[in-house]
Amino acid sequence: MGWELEGMSLDLEVELAGLRLRNPTVLASGILGSSYSLMKRVEEAGAGAITTKTITWEPREGYQNPVFVDLGFGYLNAMGLPNPGMAAFKTELKKAAENIRTPMIASIGGGDEGEFMKVAEHALEAGCDGLELNLSCPHVSGYGLEIGSDLQLTCRIIGAVRSVSSKPVFAKISIHQARPDVVSRYLGSGADGITAINTIRAAAISPESMTPILSNIFGGLSGPCIRPITVAVVYEIRREFPDAPIIGMGGVDGWRAALELILAGANAVGVGSAIARRDLDIFGEIIEGLRRFLTGKDFKSIKELVGYAQRL
Amino acid sequence: MGWELEGMSLDLEVELAGLRLRNPTVLASGILGSSYSLMKRVEEAGAGAITTKTITWEPREGYQNPVFVDLGFGYLNAMGLPNPGMAAFKTELKKAAENIRTPMIASIGGGDEGEFMKVAEHALEAGCDGLELNLSCPHVSGYGLEIGSDLQLTCRIIGAVRSVSSKPVFAKISIHQARPDVVSRYLGSGADGITAINTIRAAAISPESMTPILSNIFGGLSGPCIRPITVAVVYEIRREFPDAPIIGMGGVDGWRAALELILAGANAVGVGSAIARRDLDIFGEIIEGLRRFLTGKDFKSIKELVGYAQRL
Amino acid sequence: MSYRVGKITNIRSPTNSIKEYEIILEDPIEPEPGQFAMLWIPRVGEIPLSFADAEGEYIKFIVARVGKVTSRMHDGLAIDDRVFIRGPLGRGFRQVSGGRVLLVAGGYGLAPLYFLAKRLKADGCGVKALLGFKSDEDIFHQEEFGRFGEVEVSVEHGLSGYRGTVLDLFRGMVRSGSFDKVYVCGKEELNLAVSRECLRVGVPVEASFERIIKCGAGICGSCSIEPLGLRVCKDGPILGGEAIAPILEADES
Amino acid sequence: MSYRVGKITNIRSPTNSIKEYEIILEDPIEPEPGQFAMLWIPRVGEIPLSFADAEGEYIKFIVARVGKVTSRMHDGLAIDDRVFIRGPLGRGFRQVSGGRVLLVAGGYGLAPLYFLAKRLKADGCGVKALLGFKSDEDIFHQEEFGRFGEVEVSVEHGLSGYRGTVLDLFRGMVRSGSFDKVYVCGKEELNLAVSRECLRVGVPVEASFERIIKCGAGICGSCSIEPLGLRVCKDGPILGGEAIAPILEADES
Ligand SMILES: Cc1cc2nc3c(=O)[nH]c(=O)nc-3n(C[C@H](O)[C@H](O)[C@H](O)COP(=O)(O)OP(=O)(O)OC[C@H]3O[C@@H](n4cnc5c(N)ncnc54)[C@H](O)[C@@H]3O)c2cc1C
Ligand SMILES: Cc1cc2nc3c(=O)[nH]c(=O)nc-3n(C[C@H](O)[C@H](O)[C@H](O)COP(=O)(O)OP(=O)(O)OC[C@H]3O[C@@H](n4cnc5c(N)ncnc54)[C@H](O)[C@@H]3O)c2cc1C
Ligand SMILES: Cc1cc2nc3c(=O)[nH]c(=O)nc-3n(C[C@H](O)[C@H](O)[C@H](O)COP(=O)(O)O)c2cc1C
Ligand SMILES: Cc1cc2nc3c(=O)[nH]c(=O)nc-3n(C[C@H](O)[C@H](O)[C@H](O)COP(=O)(O)O)c2cc1C
Ligand code: FES
Ligand code: FES
């Protein structure tokens, strides 16, 4: 591509498994990444890369309301992977591939190797710049973490998708897969990078109604409250795998949080549920904050900060 | 025992694997349970049961400061299981056994089966009313979760301690062991009940210093922010094991939080790091709040509420 | 906590398919007209409802029987029952102060406009409301609107008021050129038709849109309106002429 | 966030083993005399220090060279360096207003008493301070205390002031009966001996205690004082006569 994205400037630019991002912010999967028009808005807000909502082969309705709880310190959601299915999503992906210059990573969901493969192939055909395998959604039966809990199956899926993909493949993991031995197997099976972490299985009960709040009872916890967990996961993966491309996500709610994950070892940081409180302005705030920090500390590039907290 | 504890009243009384608690509050392990005098204060504050700090055979210094971070929505700690070792701790346990009427559960730490056995035997000799096996501390090498990650070893330890104990044995688990298959193996190996959950491995990095805050880098996350995770764990264990005695802990910071865990399925609730903000008054506040709730809703006993949120 | 608890203090059934719920919350809230709440009925579901009124702890919802949750509400809710709400959510109407204002409501779309009329009147506007219904039995809230200004009612089949759609009634009226602002809430076709007309004659307009609301927090993407990806729960539900123009264009093409 | 960031604006070395650090924080805090902070030096450690002064964003610590962290502070910290603090922690002195007050300090124990003297003087108390040191070269802060009242200094080996321990100096003084309250901060033996004397002659007394502080939040149990399990970081560091009496009893038995 011969042109430069607006907002591209050397100080914040990062390279992620071959993708070139104008800045280290990445829209997290499941957040506004369900149509071309929404992704376009996210690009305009400044995101360095955009991940789509997880796409399955068949359309999925998702769960009944309530599907979302704002807990103050974080959020609980059980959307149930609603999406129009690959056939319908492909139209959006194609429009996005044509009109969005920020790298677009398609999040792939599947209940077995075959579904992962089919969805991945179509996503690549539609022109996405990378794939993220959802091996970690903690509240959809037959998908996500239920696949991710089977190490052999997961490695087979990673290997199979890798073998058909010309674009980088990220394995998106949960807290339960955040162990050096598991990550090592994922990388060994062909994952080009790691996205960490997905939401953590959780629930909320209202004392007033004496019932669970989510219609699905179980959901996933995100937001600031999981950031310390994300920091530990990213730190440890970076320590064990000095060269692995890592998208750190979980609890980024501003530039300080983004910086914390970068210092721990993330090459790029996902922005997800914080948009509920900060809206799309959060991308600009993170970008500005990181740039101010770099300047104040006399660093030339954000790349110098990746894993900086590990220096002793 | 022929006498009644002050504050014993039928409405809040619970039975926990044979232990009779005047109310469902339990002091969590590692919180003020390191000397007789502190445990006495906790009894006076109203606790229904008291868990000691985790005791190892040899004395342990613990980690250097900083060991504790108040994150607002929760707490991060890496104490490093400091304790004076079983020989010195025994004096405190004996004083406590003589002078404290609230059931006292000794938390047992060990790096192998032998250490668990030795510490357990001495704790029983000293007169504790129950044992809790720490299989889940997430930041001490060779202890806690490092033992708990080995299912066979863990089951052997549970079985061995069970075989020498006249008192109930609780297996204290982390989020990673909170799976029906694992819990089922623990119960099958002889655990009388489950304590869930321990802190979650986490870390914090200061953007100002660009270093980790804890001297040990990794610590455990506790407090309100992990409550939704605890609720899901307790709910799921209760659903799968209708009769298992469960001490739910993680994020209890008042009566509403305690009630949430009880409605999810906990027979008793641990109170830990919330004492940092609420001090010992929190026991009275929980007890009063639960009593008011029972009265307001015309329930006769808190036992009726255990797992109530699972009714459909 | 995530939800505020409210207690139902009054229920009215102005028509067969509409119920009004008066609710007292534990704490006061300050919604703007046009904003909405997610109302959760435990074990039943959660739906978006516009504030039809609000004052301190007091709020009112006007609910049409449509499907699962609204039917369970109509059939099951009683005075003293508790409901759970989160909100206020979304962006409300941008109010003008002073001037002549026209409100156009289709059916239960009058809910946010009633709340708006009350505020506009207090701010010194001259309010005229057009309320459209299917038939005579569906008419409600005519007198209530009367307290804040003029009211005209239209029915498609019946004898009361104007005979026809509220859109027809509106068309005749807006060309008079005597309104400084038009607010509309009804089915999407009504919203778009009224907006198109206003854009044509150059009268500022705002309309209240509906989509399936899930998160209500602007993150799940469920409530997006094409072609610009405006989220009903965050960028809306009230959209102004500039935001509606591209929707009209997409609609026409 | 967990820590407040402070910037060192001034460092003084009144003696070979003592340094005073003046620090400006980003936001003002309001510690009471007797309260303490946990001071974190990244990559070095974190230790408890009493506020020796505080006013808005300005705070002062007086630090004796003792071991690892304090030595690294003495040798490594420079003006403009940043430090991290959490606090104020613990319970401070309960101040009297009016009356005659005696302060008894052993070495760097004068830190919280200096802050207290300043406040007491402002509240109209007549302040007398006894500052005990090992030898002539250890004397510091004598003039500073002079601003708030009378000062007497004791040295165990040397020529300045009273020749002996500050305890001996104190003993002679308290029997005069002319003090309404005694505050003491020094080694545990000094605290206990002074308290014992005060309890005997019936003068209200408070002392500042030290234990190993880890969590600083009252939960880890590290800082417990026997026999009652009082936590220095939460119930203290300042304890009054009633709390000290059982410690004295346990000490004697
Ligand atoms: C911002 C906003 C404000 C609203 N204000 C009011 C109001 O004040 N009074 C009122 O009566 N209604 C209002 N509605 C519409 C109301 O939310 C729906 O009628 C209700 O959700 C239907 O729920 P149900 O379970 O009864 O129907 P369902 O059984 O779920 O479905 C029946 C029909 O309603 C549609 N529908 C379902 N859920 C929604 C939803 N969340 N949003 C929009 N359409 C839906 C379905 O597509 C289906 O065609 C509002 C909607 C929005 C988006
Ligand atoms: C509430 C409180 C207020 C204090 N205020 C001041 C003050 O204003 N000025 C001042 O100079 N000192 C003060 N201290 C003492 C100061 O905290 C210790 O001197 C310091 O922690 C020693 O750290 P180090 O790394 O230099 O020594 P280390 O190398 O850790 O140890 C040297 C010696 O000091 C003891 N010690 C270590 N850590 C502590 C600790 N956390 N608390 C108590 N003793 C310890 C050790 O047992 C050892 O004997 C205070 C202590 C407390 C508890
Ligand atoms: C409403 C919502 C929907 C989500 N949907 C998906 C999804 O479809 N696929 C996926 O891999 N992760 C999904 N996630 C997880 C996020 O991508 C992210 O990993 C997690 O929320 C942590 O980041 P945060 O704290 O910034 O939100 C979703 C999260 C939320 C809050
Ligand atoms: C300072 C601190 C020390 C702890 N020490 C132990 C311990 O020794 N053994 C153990 O099993 N759990 C220990 N825990 C975990 C608690 O017992 C509890 O499981 C956890 O903190 C969650 O509960 P909370 O949110 O109420 O604090 C410790 C927790 C804290 C905060
Ligand atoms: S309902 Fe989720 S974005 Fe609007
Ligand atoms: S230092 Fe932990 S209780 Fe005081």
Coordinates of N, CA and C in Angstrom, one line a residue, chain C residues 57-146:
Chain C
E57 N -37.7 11.1 42.4 CA -37.7 9.6 42.5 C -38.8 9.1 41.6
Y58 N -39.7 9.9 41.1 CA -40.9 9.5 40.4 C -40.5 9.3 38.9
I59 N -40.9 8.2 38.3 CA -40.8 8.1 36.8 C -42.1 7.4 36.3
K60 N -42.3 7.6 35.0 CA -43.5 6.9 34.4 C -43.0 6.3 33.1
F61 N -43.6 5.1 32.8 CA -43.4 4.4 31.5 C -44.8 4.2 30.9
I62 N -44.8 4.3 29.6 CA -46.1 3.9 28.8 C -45.7 2.8 28.0
V63 N -46.4 1.6 28.2 CA -45.9 0.4 27.5 C -47.0 -0.2 26.7
A64 N -46.6 -0.5 25.4 CA -47.6 -1.1 24.5 C -47.3 -2.6 24.6
R65 N -48.4 -3.4 24.5 CA -48.3 -4.9 24.5 C -47.8 -5.3 23.1
V66 N -46.6 -5.8 23.1 CA -46.0 -6.2 21.8 C -45.6 -7.6 21.7
G67 N -44.9 -8.1 22.7 CA -44.4 -9.5 22.7 C -44.2 -10.0 24.1
K68 N -43.2 -10.8 24.2 CA -43.0 -11.6 25.5 C -43.0 -10.7 26.7
V69 N -42.0 -9.8 26.8 CA -41.8 -9.1 28.0 C -43.0 -8.1 28.3
T70 N -43.4 -7.4 27.2 CA -44.5 -6.4 27.4 C -45.8 -7.1 27.8
S71 N -46.0 -8.3 27.3 CA -47.2 -9.0 27.7 C -47.1 -9.5 29.1
R72 N -46.0 -10.0 29.5 CA -45.8 -10.4 30.9 C -46.0 -9.2 31.8
M73 N -45.5 -8.0 31.4 CA -45.7 -6.8 32.2 C -47.2 -6.5 32.3
H74 N -47.9 -6.5 31.2 CA -49.3 -6.2 31.2 C -50.1 -7.1 32.1
D75 N -49.8 -8.4 32.0 CA -50.6 -9.4 32.6 C -50.1 -9.7 34.1
G76 N -48.8 -9.4 34.3 CA -48.3 -9.9 35.6 C -48.0 -8.8 36.6
L77 N -47.7 -7.6 36.2 CA -47.2 -6.6 37.2 C -48.4 -6.0 37.9
A78 N -48.2 -5.8 39.2 CA -49.2 -5.2 40.1 C -48.6 -4.1 40.9
I79 N -49.5 -3.3 41.5 CA -49.0 -2.3 42.4 C -48.2 -2.9 43.5
D80 N -47.1 -2.2 43.9 CA -46.1 -2.6 44.9 C -45.1 -3.6 44.4
D81 N -45.3 -4.1 43.2 CA -44.2 -5.0 42.6 C -42.9 -4.2 42.4
R82 N -41.8 -4.9 42.5 CA -40.6 -4.2 42.2 C -40.1 -4.4 40.8
V83 N -39.5 -3.3 40.2 CA -38.9 -3.5 38.9 C -37.5 -2.9 39.0
F84 N -36.7 -3.2 38.0 CA -35.2 -2.9 38.1 C -34.9 -2.1 36.8
I85 N -34.3 -0.9 37.0 CA -34.0 -0.2 35.8 C -32.5 0.2 35.8
R86 N -32.0 0.3 34.6 CA -30.7 1.0 34.5 C -30.8 2.1 33.5
G87 N -30.2 3.2 33.7 CA -30.3 4.4 32.9 C -30.3 5.6 33.8
P88 N -30.6 6.8 33.3 CA -31.0 7.1 31.9 C -29.9 6.8 30.9
L89 N -30.3 6.3 29.8 CA -29.3 5.9 28.7 C -29.6 6.8 27.5
G90 N -28.6 6.9 26.6 CA -28.7 7.6 25.3 C -28.8 9.1 25.4
R91 N -28.9 9.7 24.3 CA -29.0 11.2 24.2 C -30.5 11.6 24.0
G92 N -30.9 12.5 24.7 CA -32.3 13.0 24.7 C -32.5 14.0 23.6
F93 N -33.7 14.6 23.6 CA -34.0 15.7 22.6 C -33.1 17.0 23.0
R94 N -32.7 17.7 22.0 CA -32.1 19.0 22.3 C -33.3 19.9 22.3
Q95 N -33.5 20.5 23.5 CA -34.7 21.3 23.6 C -34.5 22.8 23.1
V96 N -35.5 23.3 22.5 CA -35.4 24.7 22.2 C -36.1 25.5 23.3
S97 N -35.8 26.7 23.5 CA -36.6 27.4 24.5 C -37.2 28.6 23.8
G98 N -38.5 28.6 24.0 CA -39.3 29.6 23.3 C -39.6 29.2 21.9
G99 N -40.5 29.8 21.2 CA -40.8 29.5 19.8 C -42.0 28.5 19.7
R100 N -42.4 28.2 18.5 CA -43.5 27.2 18.3 C -43.0 25.9 17.9
V101 N -43.5 24.9 18.6 CA -42.9 23.5 18.4 C -44.0 22.6 18.1
L102 N -43.7 21.6 17.1 CA -44.7 20.7 16.7 C -44.2 19.2 17.1
L103 N -45.1 18.5 17.8 CA -44.8 17.2 18.2 C -45.6 16.2 17.4
V104 N -45.0 15.2 16.8 CA -45.7 14.2 16.0 C -45.5 12.8 16.6
A105 N -46.6 12.2 17.1 CA -46.5 10.9 17.7 C -47.3 9.8 17.0
G106 N -46.6 8.7 16.9 CA -47.4 7.5 16.3 C -47.6 6.5 17.5
G107 N -48.8 6.3 17.9 CA -49.1 5.3 19.0 C -48.3 5.6 20.2
Y108 N -47.7 4.5 20.8 CA -47.0 4.7 22.0 C -45.7 5.6 21.9
G109 N -45.4 6.0 20.7 CA -44.4 7.0 20.5 C -44.7 8.3 21.2
L110 N -45.9 8.5 21.7 CA -46.2 9.7 22.4 C -45.5 9.7 23.7
A111 N -45.0 8.6 24.2 CA -44.4 8.5 25.6 C -43.3 9.6 25.8
P112 N -42.2 9.6 25.0 CA -41.2 10.6 25.3 C -41.6 12.0 24.9
L113 N -42.6 12.1 24.0 CA -43.1 13.4 23.6 C -43.9 14.1 24.7
Y114 N -44.6 13.2 25.5 CA -45.3 13.8 26.6 C -44.4 14.5 27.6
F115 N -43.3 13.7 27.9 CA -42.3 14.2 28.9 C -41.7 15.5 28.3
L116 N -41.4 15.5 27.0 CA -40.9 16.6 26.3 C -41.8 17.8 26.3
A117 N -43.1 17.6 26.0 CA -44.1 18.6 26.0 C -44.1 19.4 27.3
K118 N -44.1 18.6 28.4 CA -44.1 19.2 29.7 C -42.9 20.1 29.9
R119 N -41.7 19.7 29.5 CA -40.5 20.5 29.7 C -40.6 21.8 28.7
L120 N -41.1 21.5 27.5 CA -41.1 22.6 26.5 C -42.0 23.7 27.0
K121 N -43.2 23.3 27.5 CA -44.1 24.2 28.0 C -43.5 25.1 29.2
A122 N -42.8 24.3 30.1 CA -42.2 25.0 31.2 C -41.1 26.0 30.7
D123 N -40.5 25.7 29.6 CA -39.5 26.6 29.0 C -40.1 27.7 28.1
G124 N -41.4 27.8 28.1 CA -42.1 28.9 27.4 C -42.3 28.7 25.9
C125 N -42.3 27.4 25.5 CA -42.6 27.2 24.1 C -44.1 27.1 23.9
G126 N -44.5 27.4 22.7 CA -45.9 27.1 22.3 C -45.9 25.7 21.7
V127 N -46.6 24.8 22.3 CA -46.6 23.4 21.9 C -47.8 23.0 21.2
K128 N -47.7 22.3 20.0 CA -48.8 21.7 19.4 C -48.5 20.2 19.2
A129 N -49.4 19.3 19.6 CA -49.1 17.9 19.5 C -50.1 17.2 18.5
L130 N -49.5 16.4 17.6 CA -50.3 15.6 16.7 C -50.2 14.1 17.2
L131 N -51.3 13.5 17.6 CA -51.2 12.1 18.1 C -51.9 11.2 17.1
G132 N -51.2 10.2 16.6 CA -51.8 9.4 15.6 C -52.1 8.0 16.2
F133 N -53.4 7.5 15.9 CA -53.8 6.2 16.4 C -54.4 5.4 15.3
K134 N -54.5 4.1 15.5 CA -55.2 3.3 14.5 C -56.7 3.5 14.5
S135 N -57.3 3.4 15.7 CA -58.8 3.6 15.7 C -59.2 4.3 17.0
D136 N -60.5 4.5 17.1 CA -61.0 5.3 18.3 C -60.6 4.7 19.6
E137 N -60.6 3.3 19.7 CA -60.3 2.7 21.0 C -58.9 2.9 21.4
D138 N -58.0 3.2 20.4 CA -56.6 3.3 20.8 C -56.2 4.7 21.3
I139 N -57.1 5.6 21.2 CA -56.8 7.0 21.6 C -56.5 7.1 23.2
F140 N -55.4 7.7 23.5 CA -55.1 7.9 24.9 C -54.2 9.1 25.1
H141 N -54.2 9.7 26.3 CA -53.3 10.8 26.6 C -53.6 12.1 25.9
Q142 N -54.8 12.2 25.3 CA -55.1 13.4 24.6 C -55.3 14.6 25.6
E143 N -56.0 14.3 26.7 CA -56.2 15.4 27.7 C -54.8 15.8 28.3
E144 N -54.0 14.7 28.6 CA -52.7 15.0 29.2 C -51.9 16.0 28.4
F145 N -51.9 15.7 27.1 CA -51.1 16.7 26.2 C -51.8 18.1 26.2
G146 N -53.1 18.0 26.4 CA -53.9 19.3 26.4 C -53.4 20.3 27.4

